[in-house]
Amino acid sequence: MARSGIQFQKGLSLPGFQRLYGTEEQCEAALETMRWPDGFRCPRCDGHAHGLVYGRRLKRYQCRSCGHHTLTAGTILQGTKLPLTTWFLAFYLIGQAKTGISSLELSRHLGVNYDTAWLLHNKILRAMSEREEVYLLRGKIQLDDAYLGGERPGGKAGRGSENKIPIVAAVSLNEAGHPIHARITAVSGFSSEAIADWARRHLSPGSQVLSDGLACFRAVTTANCHHKAVITGGKHPNELPQFRWINTLLGNLKTSFSGTFHAFNFDKYARRYLGAYCFRFNRRFSMVAMTERIANAVCCCRPATERDLRVAEAYG
Ligand SMILES: [Zn+2]
């Protein structure tokens, strides 16, 4: 069997990770560079002048204009009581786990209790997911509909199951027909309104969209995209070469989620899980830099409380 260049690329080994992010000072330095690549900027007053304050655990910047203390303040790490080395180890584990990692596994690896691991995990997933939404897909795009989940313990199975999540999966292709970016999102349903709204949020105008004959996909034209439907003639789109990449993506997604997450959690946190899955897929060519990319996403993400994170997210 041919070896895939992606699967066999050099990743960041655990000893390699420890050399880069093994101490609190190294993690602090990495965060500083990511937050202020052009030098300190106070998140409260925009001032440049600062001093350094050495707390019991964490070094902090003190703004000379307004006195504000910060290193993690203003990011999703704000107020954390965990060492930065624990956070960076979590970035590493989440980034390297090909089929995802559960909060329970994280708690074992990090040596923290389950509730702490859940919160840390969900903050990181939110940061990855928000980072993904910054970009629009463009160019040639394959589109497909699917359902995820649907097996609540004691609940109905199969069609009509109350926690089956309708999702739209899209992948953009380069001129050679290879996948570039993926976007997979939960939607409220497969109506024209839902797809039109989805297309406005995720596709760049002028994109060329290819889908099967499902009627609602015509609605991408309301977001100024071109649309071509491939009539599958009774065949499942899985059997058509035009849909090769979208089928591969959906197949891998289902494998990953069935092994890692429980369906009864998934219906509540679908958006976060799917966004983080695409974050990893879209950076699959640079496994060495994955830890740094996740740390960067975390620096860009606004603070969120546990309550914020436990509230079910809107689909879109
Ligand atoms: Zn300030």
Short mmCIF file of C-alpha atoms and ligand atoms in Angstrom, two decimals:
data_model
loop_
_atom_site.label_atom_id
_atom_site.label_comp_id
_atom_site.label_asym_id
_atom_site.label_seq_id
_atom_site.Cartn_x
_atom_site.Cartn_y
_atom_site.Cartn_z
CA MET A 1 0.00 0.00 0.00
CA ALA A 2 1.30 3.45 -0.89
CA ARG A 3 2.43 5.52 2.05
CA SER A 4 0.57 8.80 2.36
CA GLY A 5 2.83 11.85 2.61
CA ILE A 6 0.55 13.31 5.26
CA GLN A 7 0.41 10.21 7.43
CA PHE A 8 4.16 9.70 7.34
CA GLN A 9 5.26 13.30 7.73
CA LYS A 10 7.55 14.11 10.62
CA GLY A 11 5.53 15.21 13.63
CA LEU A 12 6.63 16.82 16.86
CA SER A 13 7.89 14.01 19.11
CA LEU A 14 7.20 14.08 22.84
CA PRO A 15 10.91 14.71 23.63
CA GLY A 16 10.85 17.43 20.96
CA PHE A 17 7.78 18.97 22.58
CA GLN A 18 9.46 18.89 26.00
CA ARG A 19 12.52 20.67 24.65
CA LEU A 20 10.30 23.48 23.31
CA TYR A 21 7.62 23.78 26.00
CA GLY A 22 8.87 21.81 28.98
CA THR A 23 9.17 24.68 31.46
CA GLU A 24 6.88 27.45 32.65
CA GLU A 25 9.37 30.06 31.36
CA GLN A 26 9.35 28.57 27.86
CA CYS A 27 5.55 28.55 27.75
CA GLU A 28 5.41 32.15 29.02
CA ALA A 29 7.88 33.23 26.34
CA ALA A 30 5.84 31.45 23.65
CA LEU A 31 2.62 33.16 24.78
CA GLU A 32 4.32 36.58 24.86
CA THR A 33 5.54 36.18 21.27
CA MET A 34 2.10 35.08 20.09
CA ARG A 35 0.15 37.81 21.86
CA TRP A 36 2.52 40.68 21.07
CA PRO A 37 4.69 39.83 18.05
CA ASP A 38 5.44 43.56 17.63
CA GLY A 39 6.00 44.30 21.31
CA PHE A 40 3.63 44.70 24.28
CA ARG A 41 0.24 46.33 23.77
CA CYS A 42 -2.02 46.82 26.79
CA PRO A 43 -5.38 45.13 26.08
CA ARG A 44 -7.12 47.75 28.23
CA CYS A 45 -5.59 51.11 27.13
CA ASP A 46 -3.41 50.17 24.13
CA GLY A 47 -0.27 51.54 25.86
CA HIS A 48 3.20 50.20 25.00
CA ALA A 49 5.21 51.01 28.12
CA HIS A 50 5.29 48.19 30.65
CA GLY A 51 7.11 46.64 33.56
CA LEU A 52 7.30 42.99 34.58
CA VAL A 53 5.78 41.60 37.76
CA TYR A 54 6.80 38.18 39.04
CA GLY A 55 3.86 36.53 40.78
CA ARG A 56 4.00 33.31 42.74
CA ARG A 57 3.61 31.29 39.60
CA LEU A 58 3.25 33.43 36.52
CA LYS A 59 5.22 36.37 35.20
CA ARG A 60 2.91 39.22 34.21
CA TYR A 61 3.17 42.43 32.26
CA GLN A 62 2.13 45.58 34.08
CA CYS A 63 1.03 48.50 31.90
CA ARG A 64 2.73 51.75 32.95
CA SER A 65 -0.23 53.87 31.81
CA CYS A 66 -3.16 52.13 33.49
CA GLY A 67 -1.53 49.57 35.81
CA HIS A 68 -3.32 46.60 34.18
CA HIS A 69 -1.63 43.21 34.80
CA THR A 70 -1.71 40.73 31.98
CA LEU A 71 -0.22 37.75 30.24
CA THR A 72 -3.22 35.50 29.88
CA ALA A 73 -5.84 38.16 30.75
CA GLY A 74 -8.09 38.92 27.80
CA THR A 75 -7.63 35.41 26.32
CA ILE A 76 -9.49 32.20 27.02
CA LEU A 77 -6.67 31.31 29.47
CA GLN A 78 -7.68 34.22 31.69
CA GLY A 79 -7.83 33.35 35.38
CA THR A 80 -6.43 29.83 34.97
CA LYS A 81 -4.93 28.20 38.03
CA LEU A 82 -3.17 25.52 36.00
CA PRO A 83 0.52 25.79 35.06
CA LEU A 84 1.07 26.87 31.46
CA THR A 85 2.99 23.62 30.93
CA THR A 86 -0.30 21.74 31.49
CA TRP A 87 -2.05 23.89 28.89
CA PHE A 88 0.74 23.41 26.37
CA LEU A 89 0.75 19.66 26.94
CA ALA A 90 -2.99 19.72 26.22
CA PHE A 91 -2.38 21.72 22.99
CA TYR A 92 0.14 19.07 22.00
CA LEU A 93 -2.09 16.08 22.79
CA ILE A 94 -5.13 17.56 21.05
CA GLY A 95 -3.08 18.54 18.01
CA GLN A 96 -1.34 15.19 17.57
CA ALA A 97 -4.32 12.87 18.20
CA LYS A 98 -5.38 11.83 14.72
CA THR A 99 -8.82 10.62 15.71
CA GLY A 100 -9.42 13.15 18.48
CA ILE A 101 -9.06 12.78 22.20
CA SER A 102 -11.73 12.74 24.92
CA SER A 103 -11.76 14.87 28.07
CA LEU A 104 -11.38 11.66 30.07
CA GLU A 105 -8.18 10.71 28.24
CA LEU A 106 -6.88 14.24 28.66
CA SER A 107 -7.54 14.11 32.39
CA ARG A 108 -5.42 10.95 32.65
CA HIS A 109 -2.54 12.35 30.59
CA LEU A 110 -2.51 15.73 32.33
CA GLY A 111 -3.01 14.41 35.86
CA VAL A 112 -6.02 16.65 36.57
CA ASN A 113 -9.56 15.66 37.53
CA TYR A 114 -12.24 15.15 34.90
CA ASP A 115 -14.07 18.46 35.48
CA THR A 116 -10.84 20.42 35.11
CA ALA A 117 -9.94 18.48 31.96
CA TRP A 118 -13.44 19.03 30.49
CA LEU A 119 -13.19 22.78 31.01
CA LEU A 120 -9.67 23.04 29.62
CA HIS A 121 -10.59 20.81 26.67
CA ASN A 122 -13.70 22.79 25.81
CA LYS A 123 -11.89 26.12 26.04
CA ILE A 124 -9.29 24.85 23.58
CA LEU A 125 -11.94 23.40 21.26
CA ARG A 126 -13.80 26.71 21.29
CA ALA A 127 -10.60 28.59 20.41
CA MET A 128 -9.86 26.21 17.50
CA SER A 129 -13.44 26.39 16.28
CA GLU A 130 -13.57 30.23 16.39
CA ARG A 131 -10.29 30.44 14.52
CA GLU A 132 -11.74 28.33 11.71
CA GLU A 133 -14.70 30.66 11.23
CA VAL A 134 -12.43 33.54 10.26
CA TYR A 135 -11.86 32.02 6.82
CA LEU A 136 -14.30 31.60 3.93
CA LEU A 137 -14.02 28.68 1.51
CA ARG A 138 -13.37 29.73 -2.08
CA GLY A 139 -12.90 28.30 -5.58
CA LYS A 140 -14.10 24.80 -6.43
CA ILE A 141 -16.12 23.35 -3.57
CA GLN A 142 -17.72 19.94 -3.03
CA LEU A 143 -20.73 19.94 -0.76
CA ASP A 144 -22.66 17.17 0.95
CA ASP A 145 -25.26 16.60 3.65
CA ALA A 146 -25.04 14.01 6.42
CA TYR A 147 -26.20 13.18 9.91
CA LEU A 148 -24.04 12.52 12.93
CA GLY A 149 -24.85 10.89 16.22
CA GLY A 150 -28.27 9.51 16.91
CA GLU A 151 -27.74 6.87 19.55
CA ARG A 152 -28.83 8.12 22.89
CA PRO A 153 -28.75 5.37 25.52
CA GLY A 154 -32.32 4.13 25.83
CA GLY A 155 -33.50 6.39 23.00
CA LYS A 156 -34.69 5.63 19.53
CA ALA A 157 -32.08 4.63 17.00
CA GLY A 158 -31.89 5.56 13.35
CA ARG A 159 -34.13 8.00 11.52
CA GLY A 160 -36.21 10.24 13.75
CA SER A 161 -33.83 9.86 16.65
CA GLU A 162 -34.04 13.08 18.58
CA ASN A 163 -30.35 13.80 18.83
CA LYS A 164 -29.25 13.13 15.27
CA ILE A 165 -27.43 16.21 14.04
CA PRO A 166 -27.85 17.41 10.45
CA ILE A 167 -24.51 18.62 9.13
CA VAL A 168 -23.20 20.23 5.95
CA ALA A 169 -19.71 19.23 4.88
CA ALA A 170 -17.75 21.25 2.33
CA VAL A 171 -14.25 20.89 0.95
CA SER A 172 -12.45 23.27 -1.40
CA LEU A 173 -10.16 21.79 -4.07
CA ASN A 174 -7.12 23.13 -5.88
CA GLU A 175 -6.65 23.05 -9.68
CA ALA A 176 -5.26 19.51 -9.46
CA GLY A 177 -8.43 18.42 -7.63
CA HIS A 178 -6.76 17.93 -4.24
CA PRO A 179 -8.47 19.08 -1.04
CA ILE A 180 -7.38 22.38 0.48
CA HIS A 181 -9.81 23.41 3.20
CA ALA A 182 -12.71 21.68 4.90
CA ARG A 183 -15.66 23.22 6.70
CA ILE A 184 -18.15 21.00 8.52
CA THR A 185 -20.98 22.60 10.44
CA ALA A 186 -24.19 21.61 12.12
CA VAL A 187 -27.27 23.20 10.54
CA SER A 188 -30.86 23.54 11.73
CA GLY A 189 -32.01 21.33 8.83
CA PHE A 190 -31.80 20.88 5.07
CA SER A 191 -34.10 23.74 4.07
CA SER A 192 -33.28 26.36 1.43
CA GLU A 193 -33.22 29.06 4.15
CA ALA A 194 -30.73 27.12 6.28
CA ILE A 195 -28.44 26.44 3.30
CA ALA A 196 -28.62 30.06 2.05
CA ASP A 197 -27.65 31.28 5.52
CA TRP A 198 -24.88 28.67 5.72
CA ALA A 199 -23.47 29.70 2.32
CA ARG A 200 -23.39 33.41 3.26
CA ARG A 201 -21.42 32.60 6.39
CA HIS A 202 -18.94 30.12 4.97
CA LEU A 203 -18.47 30.61 1.20
CA SER A 204 -16.73 33.35 -0.71
CA PRO A 205 -18.95 34.89 -3.46
CA GLY A 206 -18.10 33.48 -6.89
CA SER A 207 -17.28 29.98 -5.58
CA GLN A 208 -18.23 27.03 -7.79
CA VAL A 209 -20.22 24.56 -5.76
CA LEU A 210 -20.77 20.93 -6.74
CA SER A 211 -23.39 18.89 -4.91
CA ASP A 212 -25.74 15.98 -5.45
CA GLY A 213 -29.35 16.64 -6.41
CA LEU A 214 -30.67 17.54 -2.94
CA ALA A 215 -32.92 20.52 -3.74
CA CYS A 216 -31.89 22.81 -0.88
CA PHE A 217 -28.30 23.09 -2.17
CA ARG A 218 -29.53 25.32 -5.04
CA ALA A 219 -29.84 28.00 -2.36
CA VAL A 220 -26.05 28.61 -2.43
CA THR A 221 -26.80 30.84 -5.45
CA THR A 222 -28.40 33.38 -3.09
CA ALA A 223 -24.88 33.86 -1.65
CA ASN A 224 -23.65 34.66 -5.20
CA CYS A 225 -22.06 31.24 -5.71
CA HIS A 226 -22.39 29.11 -8.84
CA HIS A 227 -24.06 25.75 -8.38
CA LYS A 228 -23.84 22.49 -10.30
CA ALA A 229 -25.86 19.47 -9.22
CA VAL A 230 -24.69 16.01 -10.22
CA ILE A 231 -27.70 13.78 -10.71
CA THR A 232 -26.62 10.54 -9.15
CA GLY A 233 -29.15 8.41 -11.05
CA GLY A 234 -30.10 6.34 -8.02
CA LYS A 235 -26.47 5.79 -7.06
CA HIS A 236 -25.24 6.85 -3.68
CA PRO A 237 -22.85 9.80 -4.11
CA ASN A 238 -20.19 7.64 -2.37
CA GLU A 239 -19.86 5.72 -5.62
CA LEU A 240 -19.16 8.78 -7.78
CA PRO A 241 -15.58 9.95 -8.33
CA GLN A 242 -16.72 13.61 -8.30
CA PHE A 243 -17.46 13.29 -4.60
CA ARG A 244 -14.34 11.39 -3.61
CA TRP A 245 -12.91 13.95 -1.21
CA ILE A 246 -16.08 14.92 0.55
CA ASN A 247 -16.83 11.22 1.10
CA THR A 248 -13.36 10.58 2.49
CA LEU A 249 -13.70 13.54 4.82
CA LEU A 250 -17.12 12.44 6.11
CA GLY A 251 -15.94 8.85 6.51
CA ASN A 252 -12.94 9.92 8.60
CA LEU A 253 -15.09 12.24 10.66
CA LYS A 254 -17.53 9.49 11.57
CA THR A 255 -14.73 7.10 12.50
CA SER A 256 -13.10 9.74 14.64
CA PHE A 257 -16.23 10.76 16.49
CA SER A 258 -17.64 7.30 17.06
CA GLY A 259 -14.42 6.31 18.81
CA THR A 260 -13.94 9.44 20.86
CA PHE A 261 -17.14 11.21 21.82
CA HIS A 262 -20.44 10.14 23.27
CA ALA A 263 -23.42 10.98 21.09
CA PHE A 264 -25.36 12.45 24.00
CA ASN A 265 -22.67 15.08 24.48
CA PHE A 266 -22.17 15.62 20.83
CA ASP A 267 -25.62 17.06 20.13
CA LYS A 268 -24.89 19.90 22.55
CA TYR A 269 -21.34 20.70 21.51
CA ALA A 270 -21.39 19.79 17.82
CA ARG A 271 -20.21 23.16 16.58
CA ARG A 272 -17.14 23.16 18.80
CA TYR A 273 -16.16 19.57 17.99
CA LEU A 274 -16.66 19.99 14.25
CA GLY A 275 -14.74 23.28 14.15
CA ALA A 276 -11.80 21.75 16.01
CA TYR A 277 -11.85 18.72 13.69
CA CYS A 278 -11.60 21.01 10.65
CA PHE A 279 -8.91 23.12 12.33
CA ARG A 280 -6.74 20.04 12.56
CA PHE A 281 -7.59 18.82 9.04
CA ASN A 282 -6.83 22.24 7.53
CA ARG A 283 -3.37 22.25 9.10
CA ARG A 284 -2.58 18.59 8.35
CA PHE A 285 0.52 19.46 6.30
CA SER A 286 2.25 21.07 9.27
CA MET A 287 2.05 18.63 12.16
CA VAL A 288 5.28 20.03 13.64
CA ALA A 289 3.71 23.48 14.06
CA MET A 290 0.31 22.19 15.30
CA THR A 291 0.99 22.88 19.00
CA GLU A 292 2.02 26.45 18.21
CA ARG A 293 -1.03 26.95 15.95
CA ILE A 294 -3.38 25.83 18.72
CA ALA A 295 -1.61 28.07 21.26
CA ASN A 296 -2.04 30.94 18.83
CA ALA A 297 -5.77 30.24 18.43
CA VAL A 298 -6.09 30.19 22.22
CA CYS A 299 -4.38 33.62 22.44
CA CYS A 300 -6.88 35.03 19.91
CA CYS A 301 -9.96 33.69 21.73
CA ARG A 302 -11.87 35.88 24.20
CA PRO A 303 -12.42 34.66 27.79
CA ALA A 304 -15.35 32.30 28.42
CA THR A 305 -16.76 31.03 31.70
CA GLU A 306 -17.70 27.44 32.40
CA ARG A 307 -21.35 28.52 32.18
CA ASP A 308 -20.76 29.99 28.69
CA LEU A 309 -19.19 26.72 27.62
CA ARG A 310 -21.94 24.51 29.02
CA VAL A 311 -24.74 26.38 27.29
CA ALA A 312 -25.70 24.61 24.06
CA GLU A 313 -24.31 26.43 21.06
CA ALA A 314 -26.44 27.80 18.27
CA TYR A 315 -26.12 25.94 14.97
CA GLY A 316 -24.77 27.76 11.98
ZN ZN B 1 -2.93 49.92 29.99
#
